[in-house]
mmCIF file of C-alpha atoms in Angstrom:
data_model
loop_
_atom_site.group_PDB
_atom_site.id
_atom_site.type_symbol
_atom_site.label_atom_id
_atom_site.label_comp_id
_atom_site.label_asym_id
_atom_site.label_seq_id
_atom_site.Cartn_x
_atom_site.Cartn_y
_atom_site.Cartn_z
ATOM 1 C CA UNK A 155 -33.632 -24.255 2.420
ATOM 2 C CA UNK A 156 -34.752 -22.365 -0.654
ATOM 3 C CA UNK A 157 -31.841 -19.315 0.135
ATOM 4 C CA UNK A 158 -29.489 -21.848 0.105
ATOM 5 C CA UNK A 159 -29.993 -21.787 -4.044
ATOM 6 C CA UNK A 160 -29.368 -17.477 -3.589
ATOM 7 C CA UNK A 161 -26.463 -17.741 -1.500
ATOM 8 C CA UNK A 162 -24.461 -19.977 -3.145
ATOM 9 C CA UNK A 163 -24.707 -18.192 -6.386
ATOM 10 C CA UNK A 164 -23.779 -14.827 -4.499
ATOM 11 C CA UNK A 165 -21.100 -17.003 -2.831
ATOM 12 C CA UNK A 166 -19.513 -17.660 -6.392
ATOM 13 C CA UNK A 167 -20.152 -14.376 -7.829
ATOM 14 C CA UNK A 168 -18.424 -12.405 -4.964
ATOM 15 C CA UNK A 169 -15.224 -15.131 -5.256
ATOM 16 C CA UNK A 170 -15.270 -14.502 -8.711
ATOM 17 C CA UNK A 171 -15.238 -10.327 -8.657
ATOM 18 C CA UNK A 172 -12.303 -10.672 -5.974
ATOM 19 C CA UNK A 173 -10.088 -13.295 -8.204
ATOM 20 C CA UNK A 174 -10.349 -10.640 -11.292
ATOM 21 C CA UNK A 175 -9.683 -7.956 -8.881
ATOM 22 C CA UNK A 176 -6.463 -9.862 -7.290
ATOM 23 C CA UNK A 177 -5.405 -10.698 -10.947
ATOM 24 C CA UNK A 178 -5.764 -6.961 -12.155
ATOM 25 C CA UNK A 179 -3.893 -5.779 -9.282
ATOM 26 C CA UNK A 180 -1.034 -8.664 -10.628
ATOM 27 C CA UNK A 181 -1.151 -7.482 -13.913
ATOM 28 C CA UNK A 182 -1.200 -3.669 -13.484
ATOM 29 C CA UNK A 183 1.927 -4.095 -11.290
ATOM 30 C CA UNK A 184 0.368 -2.965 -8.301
ATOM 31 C CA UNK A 185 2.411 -5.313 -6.093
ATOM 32 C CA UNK A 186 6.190 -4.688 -7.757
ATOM 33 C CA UNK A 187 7.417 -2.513 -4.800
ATOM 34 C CA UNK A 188 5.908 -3.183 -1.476
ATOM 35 C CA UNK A 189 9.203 -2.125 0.496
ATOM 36 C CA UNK A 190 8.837 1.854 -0.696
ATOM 37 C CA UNK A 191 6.245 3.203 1.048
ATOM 38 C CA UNK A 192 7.663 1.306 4.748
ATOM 39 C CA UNK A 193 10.547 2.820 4.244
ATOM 40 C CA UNK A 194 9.636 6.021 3.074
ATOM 41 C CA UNK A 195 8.341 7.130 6.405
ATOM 42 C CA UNK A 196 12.317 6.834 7.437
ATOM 43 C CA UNK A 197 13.577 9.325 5.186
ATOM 44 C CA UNK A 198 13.385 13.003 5.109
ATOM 45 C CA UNK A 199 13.449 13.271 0.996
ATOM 46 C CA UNK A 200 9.768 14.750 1.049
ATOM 47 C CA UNK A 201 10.358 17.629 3.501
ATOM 48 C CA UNK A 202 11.080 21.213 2.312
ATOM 49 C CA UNK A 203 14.230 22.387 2.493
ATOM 50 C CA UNK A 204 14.469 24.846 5.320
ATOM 51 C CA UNK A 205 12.745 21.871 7.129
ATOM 52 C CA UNK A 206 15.125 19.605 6.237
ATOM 53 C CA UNK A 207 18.221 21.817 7.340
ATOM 54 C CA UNK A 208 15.999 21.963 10.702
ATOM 55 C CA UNK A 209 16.141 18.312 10.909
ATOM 56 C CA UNK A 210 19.562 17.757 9.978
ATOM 57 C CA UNK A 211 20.407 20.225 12.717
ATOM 58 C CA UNK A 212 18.598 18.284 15.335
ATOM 59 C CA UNK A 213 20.207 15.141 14.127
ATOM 60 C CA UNK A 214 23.276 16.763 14.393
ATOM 61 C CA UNK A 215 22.481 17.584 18.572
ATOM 62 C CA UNK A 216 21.418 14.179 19.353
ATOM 63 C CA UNK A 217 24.280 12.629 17.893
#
């Protein structure tokens, strides 16, 4: 019964840490564009060039 008076503390603590966290996270903007990185995996912007003529090439034979 006596680690009931531990664990509730710790209980309370650990809430605590993860509502500053989550309101950090809020504040530094860390939530303002959750639809870039899904859709990034779509695009070819990232590739190098002579990769992306590669890929526009295949595009261009499936089509």
């Amino acid at each position: 019964m006596s680690i009931i008076y531990v664990l509730i503390p710790l209980a309370i603590l650990i809430v605590a840490i993860a509502i500053g966290i989550f309101f950090w996270a809020v504040r530094s903007n860390q939530f303002e564009d959750l639809d870039r990185q899904g859709y990034s995996i779509l695009f070819d912007d990232d590739l190098p060039p002579e990769e992306k003529k590669l890929a526009d090439e295949r595009k261009k034979m499936n089509d």
